[in-house]
Amino acid sequence: LELIEEENEAVDPSKGSFSTADLFNSKDLRKQLIVGIAVQLMMQFSGIDAVFYYSTTIFYQAQVDDPELATTLLGIVNVLITILAVRFMDSAGRKRLLIISWVGLFVSYLVLTASFILKPSYDFMDKVSVAATTGIIIFFAFGPGCIAWFIIAEIFPLYARDTAMSVGIFINWLANWFVAFTFPHLLEYTQPYTFLVFVGTAAFFLFFTIKYVPETKGLSVAKVTKEFASVPLPTKCCGS
């Protein structure tokens, strides 16, 4: 109730309709905008769609009886873990779960890449590939898969929230298209090192989360805004 009252107090009646141009030109919301865009990119550049794209092949090579069914079950696990994460993040905190997720994704992608490289020498590496793929799904669901939308809703004041969510949806779909378009080409020319790209993105987003993403659990918009005042994000590149 206290958070709702503080959010209502944070509404600026003079803002009226807040357009996308207003959002990008607002100096007061520039850090929030950068973080909001970054957490949307996290969802797609985590490599989750690429993993689902390749998972059936991984299961086939591991001699799973029904690779297509195994991929479908992975999707169900993704949904179930996401639901669990939504229930758990209020006690654990958004930022903490993101950090744990990025560490898990970084390790899982390293293991997956190592399994591809070592597969000609060790037969059991097919099983390692399956384990690493499952780990990627679980860590994604516990982190960027569910938390990104909560963060973008919690870091913007009410007058800018709808516009920020619209921008987030656009960025998310644009990144989704980019990964879907480029990954088949990446897969064709970089095997068995393809997933090293996502080792890199996991490392980058882990750094970004630790340094720039504030904890929003239990905080009003006013308190989150104060948190952003101490976030050391450079903003001059985004305008004057």
Phi, psi and omega in degrees: 000319179296320179296321180295317179298318180293324178294318179297324178291333182281349179291130179258104184298337182286346183290325182060222177286127184250108187274172176298321178297319178299319181296314182288337180267352184283116178291327183293333184250013186295317180294319178298322180295317180298314179294319180298317177295319181298318182289334174287320177295329178304320184299317184271319182279003168292342179088011186297319180292325177296321179295315178296325178299322187261349190297323180298320177296319179298315180293324178297315180292333178277003178063035172292138187303317182227088184301322180295319178295320179298320178295319177298318179295325175299320177297320178294318177300319178303314180295314183295317179294323178298316178298317178297319181296321179299321179287332187269336191287340177291332177269324183277328184099142183295311184296318180299316179296321178298316181297313179300319182296316182292324175297315179297319179293320178301312180294317182297319178292324176298315180295319180297316179296316179299322180294324177293319182292321185269357184303320179296338184262334185227119183296327185289354180296337174298320178292324177297321177300317179297315180297317180295319179298316178298319178298320179299315180298314183295312182293325176296314184296326180283344184240256186298337181295331182238335190276333186305315182291327178293316183296314183295331178282335186266344184264350181252142174294163186302322184294338182250356190294314181298318179296318179296321178294322178296317177297319179299317179297317180297314180298319181298313181291324178296316178293323178299315178297318183298315180294317181296326182284320188271332188297317178303322178290320177299317180296322183292323190256350187238004178300144001268021186259011188307314188280000172297334176303318183278341167298317179294315181293323177296318178296317181296313183289332172297312177300314182298317181297313181298319188272326192238340183269118179280157173282127182252358183300122175072011182254142173284169178299321180299318180289323177296320178300320176296323177299321181292336179299331181261000179285122187279050180273130172288132183237356183295332180293343183266004180137178183276000000 
